[in-house]
PDB file of C-alpha atoms in Angstrom:
ATOM      1  CA  MET A   1     -27.980  12.919 -49.718  1.00 49.00           C
ATOM      2  CA  LYS A   2     -25.122  14.550 -47.537  1.00 55.00           C
ATOM      3  CA  LYS A   3     -27.212  15.236 -44.554  1.00 55.00           C
ATOM      4  CA  PRO A   4     -28.308  11.614 -43.905  1.00 53.00           C
ATOM      5  CA  LEU A   5     -24.810  10.451 -44.556  1.00 50.00           C
ATOM      6  CA  LEU A   6     -23.510  12.961 -41.938  1.00 46.00           C
ATOM      7  CA  LEU A   7     -26.179  12.076 -39.495  1.00 47.00           C
ATOM      8  CA  ILE A   8     -25.381   8.279 -39.810  1.00 53.00           C
ATOM      9  CA  LEU A   9     -21.613   9.203 -39.376  1.00 49.00           C
ATOM     10  CA  PHE A  10     -22.373  11.362 -36.187  1.00 47.00           C
ATOM     11  CA  LEU A  11     -24.710   8.651 -34.676  1.00 44.00           C
ATOM     12  CA  ASN A  12     -21.923   6.135 -35.217  1.00 47.00           C
ATOM     13  CA  ILE A  13     -19.269   8.413 -33.539  1.00 47.00           C
ATOM     14  CA  LEU A  14     -21.582   9.093 -30.694  1.00 41.00           C
ATOM     15  CA  ALA A  15     -22.474   5.393 -30.308  1.00 44.00           C
ATOM     16  CA  PHE A  16     -18.757   4.505 -30.286  1.00 46.00           C
ATOM     17  CA  SER A  17     -17.769   7.088 -27.801  1.00 43.00           C
ATOM     18  CA  SER A  18     -20.519   6.279 -25.306  1.00 45.00           C
ATOM     19  CA  SER A  19     -19.754   2.536 -25.757  1.00 50.00           C
ATOM     20  CA  ALA A  20     -16.061   3.215 -25.146  1.00 57.00           C
ATOM     21  CA  GLN A  21     -16.870   4.856 -21.691  1.00 80.00           C
ATOM     22  CA  VAL A  22     -19.254   1.912 -20.668  1.00 88.00           C
ATOM     23  CA  TYR A  23     -16.222  -0.082 -19.416  1.00 93.00           C
ATOM     24  CA  LYS A  24     -15.230   2.786 -17.112  1.00 94.00           C
ATOM     25  CA  VAL A  25     -18.630   3.223 -15.560  1.00 95.00           C
ATOM     26  CA  ASN A  26     -18.849  -0.608 -15.062  1.00 96.00           C
ATOM     27  CA  ILE A  27     -15.437  -0.941 -13.554  1.00 97.00           C
ATOM     28  CA  GLU A  28     -16.331   1.961 -11.119  1.00 97.00           C
ATOM     29  CA  LYS A  29     -19.547   0.441 -10.321  1.00 97.00           C
ATOM     30  CA  ASN A  30     -18.204  -3.131  -9.741  1.00 97.00           C
ATOM     31  CA  PHE A  31     -15.328  -1.769  -7.710  1.00 97.00           C
ATOM     32  CA  ASP A  32     -17.445   0.421  -5.502  1.00 96.00           C
ATOM     33  CA  THR A  33     -19.558  -2.725  -4.875  1.00 96.00           C
ATOM     34  CA  TYR A  34     -16.333  -4.839  -4.203  1.00 96.00           C
ATOM     35  CA  TYR A  35     -14.907  -2.294  -1.865  1.00 94.00           C
ATOM     36  CA  SER A  36     -18.080  -1.660   0.047  1.00 94.00           C
ATOM     37  CA  LEU A  37     -18.517  -5.311   0.862  1.00 94.00           C
ATOM     38  CA  ILE A  38     -14.965  -5.479   2.209  1.00 93.00           C
ATOM     39  CA  ALA A  39     -15.726  -2.248   4.235  1.00 92.00           C
ATOM     40  CA  LYS A  40     -18.746  -3.975   5.747  1.00 92.00           C
ATOM     41  CA  GLY A  41     -16.912  -7.120   6.483  1.00 90.00           C
ATOM     42  CA  GLU A  42     -18.905  -9.171   3.941  1.00 94.00           C
ATOM     43  CA  PHE A  43     -15.821 -11.049   2.726  1.00 93.00           C
ATOM     44  CA  GLU A  44     -17.672 -14.064   1.415  1.00 95.00           C
ATOM     45  CA  GLN A  45     -19.678 -11.860  -1.098  1.00 96.00           C
ATOM     46  CA  SER A  46     -16.597  -9.780  -1.918  1.00 96.00           C
ATOM     47  CA  THR A  47     -15.002 -12.851  -3.351  1.00 96.00           C
ATOM     48  CA  GLU A  48     -17.525 -12.722  -6.171  1.00 97.00           C
ATOM     49  CA  TYR A  49     -15.337  -9.735  -7.550  1.00 97.00           C
ATOM     50  CA  VAL A  50     -12.126 -11.842  -7.442  1.00 96.00           C
ATOM     51  CA  PRO A  51     -10.954 -13.787 -10.419  1.00 95.00           C
ATOM     52  CA  ASP A  52     -11.191 -17.561 -10.057  1.00 93.00           C
ATOM     53  CA  ASP A  53      -7.562 -17.854 -11.048  1.00 92.00           C
ATOM     54  CA  PHE A  54      -6.651 -16.257  -7.696  1.00 92.00           C
ATOM     55  CA  PHE A  55      -8.392 -19.017  -5.748  1.00 94.00           C
ATOM     56  CA  LYS A  56      -6.024 -21.588  -7.483  1.00 92.00           C
ATOM     57  CA  ILE A  57      -3.362 -19.885  -5.400  1.00 91.00           C
ATOM     58  CA  ILE A  58      -5.218 -18.968  -2.283  1.00 90.00           C
ATOM     59  CA  PRO A  59      -8.306 -20.968  -1.718  1.00 94.00           C
ATOM     60  CA  LYS A  60     -11.386 -18.850  -1.178  1.00 95.00           C
ATOM     61  CA  GLN A  61     -12.079 -20.197   2.285  1.00 95.00           C
ATOM     62  CA  GLN A  62      -8.691 -19.395   3.414  1.00 94.00           C
ATOM     63  CA  MET A  63      -8.871 -15.828   1.897  1.00 91.00           C
ATOM     64  CA  VAL A  64     -11.990 -15.259   3.827  1.00 94.00           C
ATOM     65  CA  ALA A  65     -10.647 -16.667   6.883  1.00 94.00           C
ATOM     66  CA  LEU A  66      -7.561 -14.226   6.680  1.00 90.00           C
ATOM     67  CA  MET A  67      -9.710 -11.203   6.212  1.00 87.00           C
ATOM     68  CA  LYS A  68     -12.017 -12.064   9.055  1.00 88.00           C
ATOM     69  CA  GLN A  69      -8.936 -12.683  11.175  1.00 87.00           C
ATOM     70  CA  LEU A  70      -7.631  -9.302  10.283  1.00 80.00           C
ATOM     71  CA  LEU A  71     -10.725  -7.541  11.275  1.00 78.00           C
ATOM     72  CA  SER A  72     -11.166  -9.518  14.505  1.00 79.00           C
ATOM     73  CA  SER A  73      -7.752  -9.002  15.862  1.00 81.00           C
ATOM     74  CA  LYS A  74      -7.472  -8.334  19.600  1.00 85.00           C
ATOM     75  CA  GLU A  75      -4.333  -6.290  19.061  1.00 86.00           C
ATOM     76  CA  PHE A  76      -5.855  -3.588  16.873  1.00 86.00           C
ATOM     77  CA  GLU A  77      -9.134  -2.387  15.376  1.00 90.00           C
ATOM     78  CA  PHE A  78      -8.879  -2.147  11.665  1.00 88.00           C
ATOM     79  CA  LYS A  79     -11.451  -0.358   9.412  1.00 90.00           C
ATOM     80  CA  VAL A  80     -11.655   0.005   5.564  1.00 90.00           C
ATOM     81  CA  MET A  81     -13.194   3.428   5.036  1.00 87.00           C
ATOM     82  CA  THR A  82     -12.905   4.511   1.263  1.00 82.00           C
ATOM     83  CA  GLY A  83     -12.003   3.314  -2.019  1.00 90.00           C
ATOM     84  CA  LYS A  84     -12.372   5.721  -5.017  1.00 94.00           C
ATOM     85  CA  ILE A  85     -10.971   5.154  -8.456  1.00 96.00           C
ATOM     86  CA  LYS A  86      -8.646   8.007  -9.587  1.00 96.00           C
ATOM     87  CA  SER A  87      -7.803   6.854 -13.202  1.00 96.00           C
ATOM     88  CA  ILE A  88      -8.519   3.929 -15.418  1.00 96.00           C
ATOM     89  CA  LYS A  89      -6.385   2.771 -18.474  1.00 96.00           C
ATOM     90  CA  ALA A  90      -8.093   1.486 -21.541  1.00 94.00           C
ATOM     91  CA  PRO A  91      -8.557  -2.340 -21.307  1.00 96.00           C
ATOM     92  CA  LYS A  92      -6.232  -4.534 -23.473  1.00 96.00           C
ATOM     93  CA  LEU A  93      -7.544  -7.913 -24.884  1.00 96.00           C
ATOM     94  CA  ILE A  94      -5.113 -10.696 -24.150  1.00 96.00           C
ATOM     95  CA  ASN A  95      -5.828 -14.344 -24.384  1.00 95.00           C
ATOM     96  CA  GLY A  96      -9.645 -13.916 -24.422  1.00 96.00           C
ATOM     97  CA  LYS A  97      -9.708 -11.622 -21.468  1.00 96.00           C
ATOM     98  CA  HIS A  98      -9.817  -7.819 -21.032  1.00 97.00           C
ATOM     99  CA  TYR A  99      -7.386  -6.179 -18.550  1.00 97.00           C
ATOM    100  CA  ALA A 100      -7.678  -2.644 -17.374  1.00 97.00           C
ATOM    101  CA  LEU A 101      -5.024  -1.196 -14.846  1.00 97.00           C
ATOM    102  CA  PHE A 102      -6.320   1.580 -12.574  1.00 97.00           C
ATOM    103  CA  ASN A 103      -5.313   3.722  -9.655  1.00 97.00           C
ATOM    104  CA  TYR A 104      -7.549   4.147  -6.671  1.00 97.00           C
ATOM    105  CA  GLU A 105      -7.511   6.052  -3.402  1.00 95.00           C
ATOM    106  CA  SER A 106      -7.702   3.791  -0.286  1.00 94.00           C
ATOM    107  CA  GLY A 107      -8.577   4.928   3.135  1.00 94.00           C
ATOM    108  CA  MET A 108      -8.395   2.998   6.346  1.00 94.00           C
ATOM    109  CA  SER A 109      -7.892   3.388  10.109  1.00 94.00           C
ATOM    110  CA  MET A 110      -5.903   1.499  12.662  1.00 92.00           C
ATOM    111  CA  LYS A 111      -6.281   1.631  16.375  1.00 92.00           C
ATOM    112  CA  PHE A 112      -3.964  -0.508  18.455  1.00 87.00           C
ATOM    113  CA  ASN A 113      -5.640  -1.745  21.647  1.00 86.00           C
ATOM    114  CA  GLY A 114      -4.101  -1.647  25.016  1.00 83.00           C
ATOM    115  CA  MET A 115      -2.636   1.821  24.734  1.00 83.00           C
ATOM    116  CA  ASP A 116      -4.722   3.172  27.606  1.00 81.00           C
ATOM    117  CA  THR A 117      -2.848   0.837  29.984  1.00 86.00           C
ATOM    118  CA  LEU A 118       0.470   2.256  29.242  1.00 84.00           C
ATOM    119  CA  GLY A 119       2.326   5.075  30.864  1.00 87.00           C
ATOM    120  CA  ILE A 120       2.528   8.289  29.004  1.00 87.00           C
ATOM    121  CA  LYS A 121       6.135   7.769  27.950  1.00 92.00           C
ATOM    122  CA  GLU A 122       5.676   4.204  26.982  1.00 91.00           C
ATOM    123  CA  LYS A 123       2.602   5.002  25.119  1.00 90.00           C
ATOM    124  CA  SER A 124       4.317   7.830  23.205  1.00 90.00           C
ATOM    125  CA  GLU A 125       7.225   5.606  22.282  1.00 93.00           C
ATOM    126  CA  LYS A 126       4.979   2.799  21.043  1.00 91.00           C
ATOM    127  CA  LEU A 127       2.885   5.199  19.042  1.00 92.00           C
ATOM    128  CA  ASN A 128       5.970   6.734  17.511  1.00 93.00           C
ATOM    129  CA  LEU A 129       7.355   3.203  16.677  1.00 93.00           C
ATOM    130  CA  LEU A 130       4.090   2.285  15.059  1.00 92.00           C
ATOM    131  CA  SER A 131       3.834   5.535  13.238  1.00 94.00           C
ATOM    132  CA  GLN A 132       7.366   5.081  11.732  1.00 95.00           C
ATOM    133  CA  SER A 133       6.585   1.565  10.794  1.00 93.00           C
ATOM    134  CA  LEU A 134       3.428   2.346   9.116  1.00 93.00           C
ATOM    135  CA  LYS A 135       5.091   5.509   7.303  1.00 94.00           C
ATOM    136  CA  ILE A 136       7.714   3.131   5.835  1.00 92.00           C
ATOM    137  CA  LYS A 137       5.016   0.846   4.493  1.00 89.00           C
ATOM    138  CA  PHE A 138       2.487   3.524   3.237  1.00 90.00           C
ATOM    139  CA  GLY A 139       4.683   6.691   2.895  1.00 91.00           C
ATOM    140  CA  GLU A 140       5.382   9.684   5.055  1.00 93.00           C
ATOM    141  CA  ASP A 141       2.537  11.823   3.816  1.00 94.00           C
ATOM    142  CA  HIS A 142      -0.182   8.974   3.789  1.00 95.00           C
ATOM    143  CA  VAL A 143      -0.187   8.383   7.697  1.00 96.00           C
ATOM    144  CA  LYS A 144      -1.661  10.602  10.248  1.00 96.00           C
ATOM    145  CA  LEU A 145      -2.200   9.881  14.032  1.00 94.00           C
ATOM    146  CA  ASP A 146      -5.339  11.206  15.624  1.00 92.00           C
ATOM    147  CA  ASP A 147      -3.882  11.944  19.082  1.00 84.00           C
ATOM    148  CA  GLN A 148      -7.409  11.997  20.663  1.00 86.00           C
ATOM    149  CA  THR A 149      -8.308   8.530  19.849  1.00 89.00           C
ATOM    150  CA  ASN A 150      -4.707   7.162  19.148  1.00 90.00           C
ATOM    151  CA  THR A 151      -5.952   6.005  15.801  1.00 94.00           C
ATOM    152  CA  PHE A 152      -3.801   6.030  12.685  1.00 96.00           C
ATOM    153  CA  LEU A 153      -5.519   7.142   9.542  1.00 96.00           C
ATOM    154  CA  ILE A 154      -3.839   5.803   6.290  1.00 95.00           C
ATOM    155  CA  TYR A 155      -4.735   7.345   2.887  1.00 94.00           C
ATOM    156  CA  THR A 156      -2.858   6.080  -0.155  1.00 92.00           C
ATOM    157  CA  VAL A 157      -3.111   5.573  -3.750  1.00 93.00           C
ATOM    158  CA  LYS A 158      -2.963   1.923  -4.857  1.00 93.00           C
ATOM    159  CA  LYS A 159      -3.018  -0.040  -8.105  1.00 95.00           C
ATOM    160  CA  SER A 160      -5.333  -2.691  -9.197  1.00 96.00           C
ATOM    161  CA  CYS A 161      -6.193  -4.599 -12.337  1.00 97.00           C
ATOM    162  CA  ALA A 162      -9.775  -5.176 -13.530  1.00 98.00           C
ATOM    163  CA  ILE A 163     -10.582  -8.384 -15.507  1.00 97.00           C
ATOM    164  CA  SER A 164     -13.546  -9.046 -17.618  1.00 97.00           C
ATOM    165  CA  LEU A 165     -14.346 -11.712 -20.324  1.00 96.00           C
ATOM    166  CA  ASP A 166     -16.356  -9.379 -22.484  1.00 94.00           C
ATOM    167  CA  GLY A 167     -14.607  -6.051 -21.647  1.00 92.00           C
ATOM    168  CA  LEU A 168     -17.742  -4.267 -20.515  1.00 91.00           C
ATOM    169  CA  THR A 169     -19.387  -6.077 -17.675  1.00 94.00           C
ATOM    170  CA  ASN A 170     -18.590  -8.449 -14.685  1.00 96.00           C
ATOM    171  CA  TRP A 171     -15.298  -6.846 -13.846  1.00 98.00           C
ATOM    172  CA  LYS A 172     -13.263  -8.675 -11.181  1.00 98.00           C
ATOM    173  CA  PHE A 173     -10.102  -7.230  -9.353  1.00 97.00           C
ATOM    174  CA  VAL A 174      -6.689  -8.147  -8.405  1.00 95.00           C
ATOM    175  CA  ASN A 175      -5.105  -5.573  -6.106  1.00 93.00           C
ATOM    176  CA  ILE A 176      -1.419  -4.940  -6.725  1.00 92.00           C
ATOM    177  CA  GLU A 177       0.813  -4.900  -3.770  1.00 86.00           C
ATOM    178  CA  ASN A 178       4.562  -4.693  -3.553  1.00 80.00           C
ATOM    179  CA  GLY A 179       6.316  -8.044  -3.209  1.00 81.00           C
ATOM    180  CA  GLN A 180       3.530 -10.059  -4.818  1.00 84.00           C
ATOM    181  CA  LYS A 181       5.047 -10.432  -8.340  1.00 82.00           C
ATOM    182  CA  GLY A 182       5.168 -14.163  -8.005  1.00 83.00           C
ATOM    183  CA  ILE A 183       1.305 -14.291  -7.321  1.00 85.00           C
ATOM    184  CA  LEU A 184       0.628 -11.720  -9.927  1.00 89.00           C
ATOM    185  CA  LEU A 185       2.575 -13.711 -12.639  1.00 88.00           C
ATOM    186  CA  LYS A 186       0.128 -16.618 -12.003  1.00 89.00           C
ATOM    187  CA  ILE A 187      -2.876 -14.375 -12.567  1.00 92.00           C
ATOM    188  CA  LEU A 188      -1.984 -11.503 -14.946  1.00 95.00           C
ATOM    189  CA  PRO A 189      -0.340 -11.717 -18.434  1.00 95.00           C
ATOM    190  CA  ALA A 190       3.262 -10.622 -18.586  1.00 91.00           C
ATOM    191  CA  GLU A 191       2.200  -7.583 -20.862  1.00 93.00           C
ATOM    192  CA  ILE A 192       0.150  -6.238 -17.970  1.00 94.00           C
ATOM    193  CA  ILE A 193       2.821  -6.964 -15.246  1.00 91.00           C
ATOM    194  CA  ASP A 194       5.146  -4.986 -17.456  1.00 89.00           C
ATOM    195  CA  GLU A 195       3.029  -1.888 -17.174  1.00 89.00           C
ATOM    196  CA  ILE A 196       2.786  -2.043 -13.482  1.00 84.00           C
TER     197      ILE A 196
END
């Protein structure tokens, strides 16, 4: 009698622990797809991974246009390279939605055009100024300059919030940037913002 009871208890624990990790796997999978679409410049498709509430603040077409404008700038070449989740907090159910904060590593490159037309001193001064500006924004240790190509490589850890109705699938993402608290208050509950 004890063996079947222990077996049932063990299977329940195993089922609970495996389902408890499903949200992490699905957040990682959905985020990888989202980030990959952005890296490939498929912005329209990437909006499928952004909560609809976000588009009440910034219309979808405007967001897509801004992203396209950023990548088609004549002043610089911008590439999104990597996005890898580092850690995920357990989701919280608030007002019928599940919210999971997470940290991810972001990699991008920026090459400013027109550097080849500058003299050595002017080019050096401009690259130094750009380097200082990027280091202020992203942190001293997160910005490197490739002297051969005059390309800045930026690697940083960022925060995001995954949102799902069922807490397991169809995760959508709100990236958390400094100075966006007003926007975040319209999308995320105060309990989540307090943890940021």
